[in-house]
Backbone as XML, in Angstrom:
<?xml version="1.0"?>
<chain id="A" units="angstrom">
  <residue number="1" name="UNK">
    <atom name="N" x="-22.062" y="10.654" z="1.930"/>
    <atom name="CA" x="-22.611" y="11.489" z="0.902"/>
    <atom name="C" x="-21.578" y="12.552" z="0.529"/>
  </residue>
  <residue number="2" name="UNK">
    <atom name="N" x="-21.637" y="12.898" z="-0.283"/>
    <atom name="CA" x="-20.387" y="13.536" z="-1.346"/>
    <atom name="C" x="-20.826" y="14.871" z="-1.975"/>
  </residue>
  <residue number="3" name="UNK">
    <atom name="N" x="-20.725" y="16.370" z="-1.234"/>
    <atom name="CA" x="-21.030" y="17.182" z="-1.420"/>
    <atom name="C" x="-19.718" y="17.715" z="-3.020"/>
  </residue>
  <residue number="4" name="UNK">
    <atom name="N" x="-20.148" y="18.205" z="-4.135"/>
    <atom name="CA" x="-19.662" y="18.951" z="-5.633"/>
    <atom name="C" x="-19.568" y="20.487" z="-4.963"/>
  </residue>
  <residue number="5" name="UNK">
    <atom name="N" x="-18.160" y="21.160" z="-4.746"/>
    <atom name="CA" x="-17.626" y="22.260" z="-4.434"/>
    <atom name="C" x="-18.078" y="22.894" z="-6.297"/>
  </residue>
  <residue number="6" name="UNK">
    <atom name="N" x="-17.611" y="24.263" z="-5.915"/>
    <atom name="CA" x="-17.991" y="24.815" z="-7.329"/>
    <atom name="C" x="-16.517" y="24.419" z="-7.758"/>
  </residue>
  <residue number="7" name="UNK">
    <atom name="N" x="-16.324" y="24.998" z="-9.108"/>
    <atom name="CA" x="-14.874" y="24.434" z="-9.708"/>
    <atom name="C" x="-13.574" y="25.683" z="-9.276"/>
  </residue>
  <residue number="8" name="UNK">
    <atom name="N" x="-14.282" y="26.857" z="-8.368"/>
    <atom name="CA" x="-13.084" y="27.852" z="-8.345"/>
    <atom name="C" x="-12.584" y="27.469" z="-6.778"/>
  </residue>
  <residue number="9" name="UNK">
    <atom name="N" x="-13.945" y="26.612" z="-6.105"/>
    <atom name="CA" x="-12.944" y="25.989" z="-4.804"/>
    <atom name="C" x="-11.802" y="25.141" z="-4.672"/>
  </residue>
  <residue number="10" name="UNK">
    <atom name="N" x="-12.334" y="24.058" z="-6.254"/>
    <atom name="CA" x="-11.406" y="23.216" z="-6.501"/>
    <atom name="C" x="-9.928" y="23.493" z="-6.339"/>
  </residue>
  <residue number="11" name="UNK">
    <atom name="N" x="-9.707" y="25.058" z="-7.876"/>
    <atom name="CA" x="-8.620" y="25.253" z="-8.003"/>
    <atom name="C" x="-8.343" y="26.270" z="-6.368"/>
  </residue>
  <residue number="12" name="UNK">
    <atom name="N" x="-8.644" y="26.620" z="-5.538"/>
    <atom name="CA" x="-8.327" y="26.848" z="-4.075"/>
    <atom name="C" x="-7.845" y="25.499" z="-3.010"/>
  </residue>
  <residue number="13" name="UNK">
    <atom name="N" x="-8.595" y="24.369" z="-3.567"/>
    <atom name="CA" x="-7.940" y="23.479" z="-2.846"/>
    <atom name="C" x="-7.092" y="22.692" z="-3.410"/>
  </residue>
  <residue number="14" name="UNK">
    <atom name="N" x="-6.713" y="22.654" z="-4.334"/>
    <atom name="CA" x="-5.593" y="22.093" z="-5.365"/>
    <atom name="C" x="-4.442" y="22.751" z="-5.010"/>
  </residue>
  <residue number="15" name="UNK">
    <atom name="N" x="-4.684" y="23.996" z="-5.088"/>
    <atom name="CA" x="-3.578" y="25.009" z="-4.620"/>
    <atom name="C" x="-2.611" y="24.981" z="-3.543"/>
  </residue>
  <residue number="16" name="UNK">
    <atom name="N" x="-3.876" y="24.680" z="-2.345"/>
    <atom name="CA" x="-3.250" y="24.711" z="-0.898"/>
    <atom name="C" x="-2.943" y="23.375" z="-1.088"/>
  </residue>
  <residue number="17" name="UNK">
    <atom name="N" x="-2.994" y="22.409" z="-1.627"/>
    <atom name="CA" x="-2.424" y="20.954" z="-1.636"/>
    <atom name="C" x="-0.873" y="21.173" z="-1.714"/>
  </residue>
  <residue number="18" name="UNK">
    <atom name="N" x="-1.031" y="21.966" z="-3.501"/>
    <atom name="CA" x="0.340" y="21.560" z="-3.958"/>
    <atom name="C" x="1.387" y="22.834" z="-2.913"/>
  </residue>
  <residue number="19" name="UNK">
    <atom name="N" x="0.789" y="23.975" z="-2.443"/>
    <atom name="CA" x="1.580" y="24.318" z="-1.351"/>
    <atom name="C" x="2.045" y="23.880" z="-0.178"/>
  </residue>
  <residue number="20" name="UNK">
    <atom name="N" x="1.434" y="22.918" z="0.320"/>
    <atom name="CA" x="1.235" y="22.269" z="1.472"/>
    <atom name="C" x="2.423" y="21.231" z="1.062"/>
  </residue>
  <residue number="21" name="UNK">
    <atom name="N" x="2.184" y="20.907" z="-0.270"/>
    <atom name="CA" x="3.456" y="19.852" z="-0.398"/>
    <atom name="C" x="4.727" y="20.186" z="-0.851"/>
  </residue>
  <residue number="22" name="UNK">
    <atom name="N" x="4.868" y="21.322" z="-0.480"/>
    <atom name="CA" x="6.496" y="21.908" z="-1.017"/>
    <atom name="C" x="6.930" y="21.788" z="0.777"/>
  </residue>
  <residue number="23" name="UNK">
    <atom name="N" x="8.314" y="21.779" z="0.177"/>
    <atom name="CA" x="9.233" y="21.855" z="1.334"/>
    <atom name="C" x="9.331" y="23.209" z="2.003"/>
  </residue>
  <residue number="24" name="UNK">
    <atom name="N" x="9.622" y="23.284" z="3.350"/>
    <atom name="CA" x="10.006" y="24.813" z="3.723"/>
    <atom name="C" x="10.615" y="25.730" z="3.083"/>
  </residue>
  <residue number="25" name="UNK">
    <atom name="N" x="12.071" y="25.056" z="2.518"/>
    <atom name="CA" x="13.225" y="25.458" z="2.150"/>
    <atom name="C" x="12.346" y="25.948" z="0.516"/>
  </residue>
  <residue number="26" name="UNK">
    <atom name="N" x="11.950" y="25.460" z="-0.081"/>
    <atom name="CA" x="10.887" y="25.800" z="-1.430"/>
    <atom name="C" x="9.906" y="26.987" z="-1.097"/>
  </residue>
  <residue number="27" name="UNK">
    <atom name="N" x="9.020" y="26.369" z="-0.402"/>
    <atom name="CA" x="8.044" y="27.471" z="0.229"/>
    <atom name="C" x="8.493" y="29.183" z="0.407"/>
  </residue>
  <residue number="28" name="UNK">
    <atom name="N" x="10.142" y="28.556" z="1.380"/>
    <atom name="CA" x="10.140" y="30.178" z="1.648"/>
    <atom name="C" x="10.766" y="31.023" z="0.541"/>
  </residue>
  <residue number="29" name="UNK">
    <atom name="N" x="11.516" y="30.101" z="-0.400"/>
    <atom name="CA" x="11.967" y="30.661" z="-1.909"/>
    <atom name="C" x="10.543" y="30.921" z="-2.738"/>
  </residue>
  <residue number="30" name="UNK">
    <atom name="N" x="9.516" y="30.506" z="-2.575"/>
    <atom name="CA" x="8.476" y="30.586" z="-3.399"/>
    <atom name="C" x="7.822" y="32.069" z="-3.051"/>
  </residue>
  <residue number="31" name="UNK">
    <atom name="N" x="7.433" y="32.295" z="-1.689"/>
    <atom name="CA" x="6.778" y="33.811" z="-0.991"/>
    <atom name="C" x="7.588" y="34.596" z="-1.315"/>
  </residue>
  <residue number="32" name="UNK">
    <atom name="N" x="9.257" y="34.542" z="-0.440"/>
    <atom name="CA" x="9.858" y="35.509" z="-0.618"/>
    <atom name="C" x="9.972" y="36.022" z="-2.170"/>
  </residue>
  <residue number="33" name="UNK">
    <atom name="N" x="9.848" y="35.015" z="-3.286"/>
    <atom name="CA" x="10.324" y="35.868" z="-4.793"/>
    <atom name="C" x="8.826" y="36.539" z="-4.973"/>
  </residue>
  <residue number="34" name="UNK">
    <atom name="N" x="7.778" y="35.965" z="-4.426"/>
    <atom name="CA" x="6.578" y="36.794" z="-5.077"/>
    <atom name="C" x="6.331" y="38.088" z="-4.361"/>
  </residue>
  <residue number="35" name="UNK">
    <atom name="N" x="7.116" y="37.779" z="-2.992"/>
    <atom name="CA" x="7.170" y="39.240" z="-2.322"/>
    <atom name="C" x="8.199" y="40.581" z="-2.882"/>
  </residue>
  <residue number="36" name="UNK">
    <atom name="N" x="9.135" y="39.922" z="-2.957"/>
    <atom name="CA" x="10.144" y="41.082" z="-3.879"/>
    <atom name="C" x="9.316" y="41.353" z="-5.511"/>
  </residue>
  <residue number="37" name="UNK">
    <atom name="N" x="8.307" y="40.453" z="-6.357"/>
    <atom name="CA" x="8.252" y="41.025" z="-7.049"/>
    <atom name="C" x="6.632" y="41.283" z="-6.700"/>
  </residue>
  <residue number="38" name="UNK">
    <atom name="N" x="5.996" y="41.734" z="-6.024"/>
    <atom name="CA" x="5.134" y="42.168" z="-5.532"/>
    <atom name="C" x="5.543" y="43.632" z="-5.177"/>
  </residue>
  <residue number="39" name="UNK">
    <atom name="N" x="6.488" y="43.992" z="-4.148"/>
    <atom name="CA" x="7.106" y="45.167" z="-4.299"/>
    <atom name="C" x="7.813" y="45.804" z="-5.038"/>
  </residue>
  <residue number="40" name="UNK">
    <atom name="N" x="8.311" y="44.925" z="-5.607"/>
    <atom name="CA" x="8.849" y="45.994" z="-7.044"/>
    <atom name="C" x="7.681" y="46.508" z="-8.485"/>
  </residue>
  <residue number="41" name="UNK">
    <atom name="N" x="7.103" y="45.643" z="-7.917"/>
    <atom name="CA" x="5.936" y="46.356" z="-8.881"/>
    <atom name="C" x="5.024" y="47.206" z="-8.289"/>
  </residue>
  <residue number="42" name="UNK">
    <atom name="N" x="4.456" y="47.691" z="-6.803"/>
    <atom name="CA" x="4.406" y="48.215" z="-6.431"/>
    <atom name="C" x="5.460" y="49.623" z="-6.577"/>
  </residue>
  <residue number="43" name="UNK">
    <atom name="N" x="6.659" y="49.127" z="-6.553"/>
    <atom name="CA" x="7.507" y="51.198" z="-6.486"/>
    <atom name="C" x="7.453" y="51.559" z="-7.827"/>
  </residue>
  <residue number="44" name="UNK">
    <atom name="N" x="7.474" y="50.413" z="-8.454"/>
    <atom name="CA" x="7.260" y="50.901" z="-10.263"/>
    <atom name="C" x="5.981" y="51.773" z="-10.505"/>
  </residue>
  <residue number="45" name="UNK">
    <atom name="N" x="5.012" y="51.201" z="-9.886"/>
    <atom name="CA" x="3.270" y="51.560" z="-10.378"/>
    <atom name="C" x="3.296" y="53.377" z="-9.305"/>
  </residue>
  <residue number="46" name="UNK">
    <atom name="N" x="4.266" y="53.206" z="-8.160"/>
    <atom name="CA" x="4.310" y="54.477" z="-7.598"/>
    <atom name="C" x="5.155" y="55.866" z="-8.066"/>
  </residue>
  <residue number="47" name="UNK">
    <atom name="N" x="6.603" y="54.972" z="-8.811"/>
    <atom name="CA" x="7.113" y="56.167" z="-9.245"/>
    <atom name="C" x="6.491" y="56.810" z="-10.887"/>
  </residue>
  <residue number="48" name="UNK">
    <atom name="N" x="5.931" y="55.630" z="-11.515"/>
    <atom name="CA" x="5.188" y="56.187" z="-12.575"/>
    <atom name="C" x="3.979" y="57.191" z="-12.298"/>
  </residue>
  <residue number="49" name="UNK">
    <atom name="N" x="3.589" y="56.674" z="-10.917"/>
    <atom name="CA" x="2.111" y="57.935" z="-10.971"/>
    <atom name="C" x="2.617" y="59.103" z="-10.217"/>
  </residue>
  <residue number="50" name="UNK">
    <atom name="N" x="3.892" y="59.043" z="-9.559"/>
    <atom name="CA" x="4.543" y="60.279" z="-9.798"/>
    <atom name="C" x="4.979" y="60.995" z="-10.790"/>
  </residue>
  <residue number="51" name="UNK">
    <atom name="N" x="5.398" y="60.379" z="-11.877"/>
    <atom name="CA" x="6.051" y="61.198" z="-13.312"/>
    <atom name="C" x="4.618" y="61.506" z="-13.893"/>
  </residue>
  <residue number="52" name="UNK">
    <atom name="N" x="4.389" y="60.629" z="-13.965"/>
    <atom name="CA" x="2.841" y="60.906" z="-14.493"/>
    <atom name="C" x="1.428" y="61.941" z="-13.927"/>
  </residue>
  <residue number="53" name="UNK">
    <atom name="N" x="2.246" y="62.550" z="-12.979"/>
    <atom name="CA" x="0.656" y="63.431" z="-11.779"/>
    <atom name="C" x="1.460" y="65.273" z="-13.351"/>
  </residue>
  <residue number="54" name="UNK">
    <atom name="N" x="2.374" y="65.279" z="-13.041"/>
    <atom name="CA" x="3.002" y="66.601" z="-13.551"/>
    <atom name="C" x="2.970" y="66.564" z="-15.102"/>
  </residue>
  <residue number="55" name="UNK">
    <atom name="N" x="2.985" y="65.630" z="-16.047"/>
    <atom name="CA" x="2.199" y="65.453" z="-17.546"/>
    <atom name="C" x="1.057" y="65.370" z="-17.374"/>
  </residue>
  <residue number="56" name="UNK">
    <atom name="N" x="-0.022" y="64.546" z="-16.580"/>
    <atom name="CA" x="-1.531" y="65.207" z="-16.757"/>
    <atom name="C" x="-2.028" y="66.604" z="-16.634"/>
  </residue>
  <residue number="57" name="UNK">
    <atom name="N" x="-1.443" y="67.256" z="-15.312"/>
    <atom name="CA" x="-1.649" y="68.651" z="-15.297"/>
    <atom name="C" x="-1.302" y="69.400" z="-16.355"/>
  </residue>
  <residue number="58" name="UNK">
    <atom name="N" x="-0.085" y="69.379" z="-16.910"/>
    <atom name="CA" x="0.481" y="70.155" z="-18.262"/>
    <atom name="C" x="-0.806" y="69.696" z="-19.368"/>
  </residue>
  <residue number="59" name="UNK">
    <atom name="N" x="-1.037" y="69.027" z="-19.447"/>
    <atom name="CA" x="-1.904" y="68.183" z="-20.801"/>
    <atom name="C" x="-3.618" y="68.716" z="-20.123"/>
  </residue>
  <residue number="60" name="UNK">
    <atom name="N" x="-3.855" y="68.970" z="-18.997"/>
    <atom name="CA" x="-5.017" y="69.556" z="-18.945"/>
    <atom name="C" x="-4.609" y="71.078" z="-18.818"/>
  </residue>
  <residue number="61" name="UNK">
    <atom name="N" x="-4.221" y="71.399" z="-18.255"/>
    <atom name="CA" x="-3.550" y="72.891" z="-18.419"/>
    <atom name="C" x="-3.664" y="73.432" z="-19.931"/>
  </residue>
  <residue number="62" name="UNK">
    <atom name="N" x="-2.961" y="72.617" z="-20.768"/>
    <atom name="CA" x="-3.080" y="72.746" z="-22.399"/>
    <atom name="C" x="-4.545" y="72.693" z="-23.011"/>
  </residue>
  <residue number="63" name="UNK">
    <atom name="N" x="-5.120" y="72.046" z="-22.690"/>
    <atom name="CA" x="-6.575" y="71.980" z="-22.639"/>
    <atom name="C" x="-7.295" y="72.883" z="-21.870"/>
  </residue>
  <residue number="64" name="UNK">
    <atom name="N" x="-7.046" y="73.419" z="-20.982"/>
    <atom name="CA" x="-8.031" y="74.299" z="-20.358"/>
    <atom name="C" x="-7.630" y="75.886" z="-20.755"/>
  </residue>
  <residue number="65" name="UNK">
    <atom name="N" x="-6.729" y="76.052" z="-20.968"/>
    <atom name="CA" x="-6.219" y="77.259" z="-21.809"/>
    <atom name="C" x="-7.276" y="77.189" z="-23.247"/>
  </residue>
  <residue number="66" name="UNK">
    <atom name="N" x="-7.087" y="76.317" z="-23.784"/>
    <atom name="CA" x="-7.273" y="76.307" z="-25.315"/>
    <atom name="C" x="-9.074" y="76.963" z="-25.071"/>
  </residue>
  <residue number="67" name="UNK">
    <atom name="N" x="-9.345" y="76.236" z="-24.397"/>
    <atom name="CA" x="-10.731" y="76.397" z="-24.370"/>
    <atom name="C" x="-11.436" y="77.984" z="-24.516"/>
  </residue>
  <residue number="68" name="UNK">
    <atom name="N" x="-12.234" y="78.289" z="-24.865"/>
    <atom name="CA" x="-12.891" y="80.241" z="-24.886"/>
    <atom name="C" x="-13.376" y="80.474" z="-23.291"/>
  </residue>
</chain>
């Protein structure tokens, strides 16, 4: 008897197939690039909400002045 997965298990087990069928030497070129750009988008998203913490304050500052 033949249990119907929903269709988002599918694409979960399709996935781990076609991972399963790469080579090591592929595999570890495949993690490692999503890891470097996993972290680089990470220091990006960090140094922006650093530039960005000292323009919100100015821009509410400007706003909270204005106010009576």
């Amino acid at each position: 008897m033949r249990i119907d997965a929903a269709p988002r298990f599918n694409a979960v087990a399709v996935t781990a197939r076609h991972l399963s069928a790469m080579s090591w030497t592929r595999l570890l070129k495949f993690t490692s690039g999503w890891t470097i750009t996993l972290c680089g988008t990470f220091i990006i998203m960090s140094d922006v909400g650093s530039a960005a913490a000292p323009l919100l304050r100015s821009v509410f500052g400007a706003i909270s002045s204005a106010m009576p």
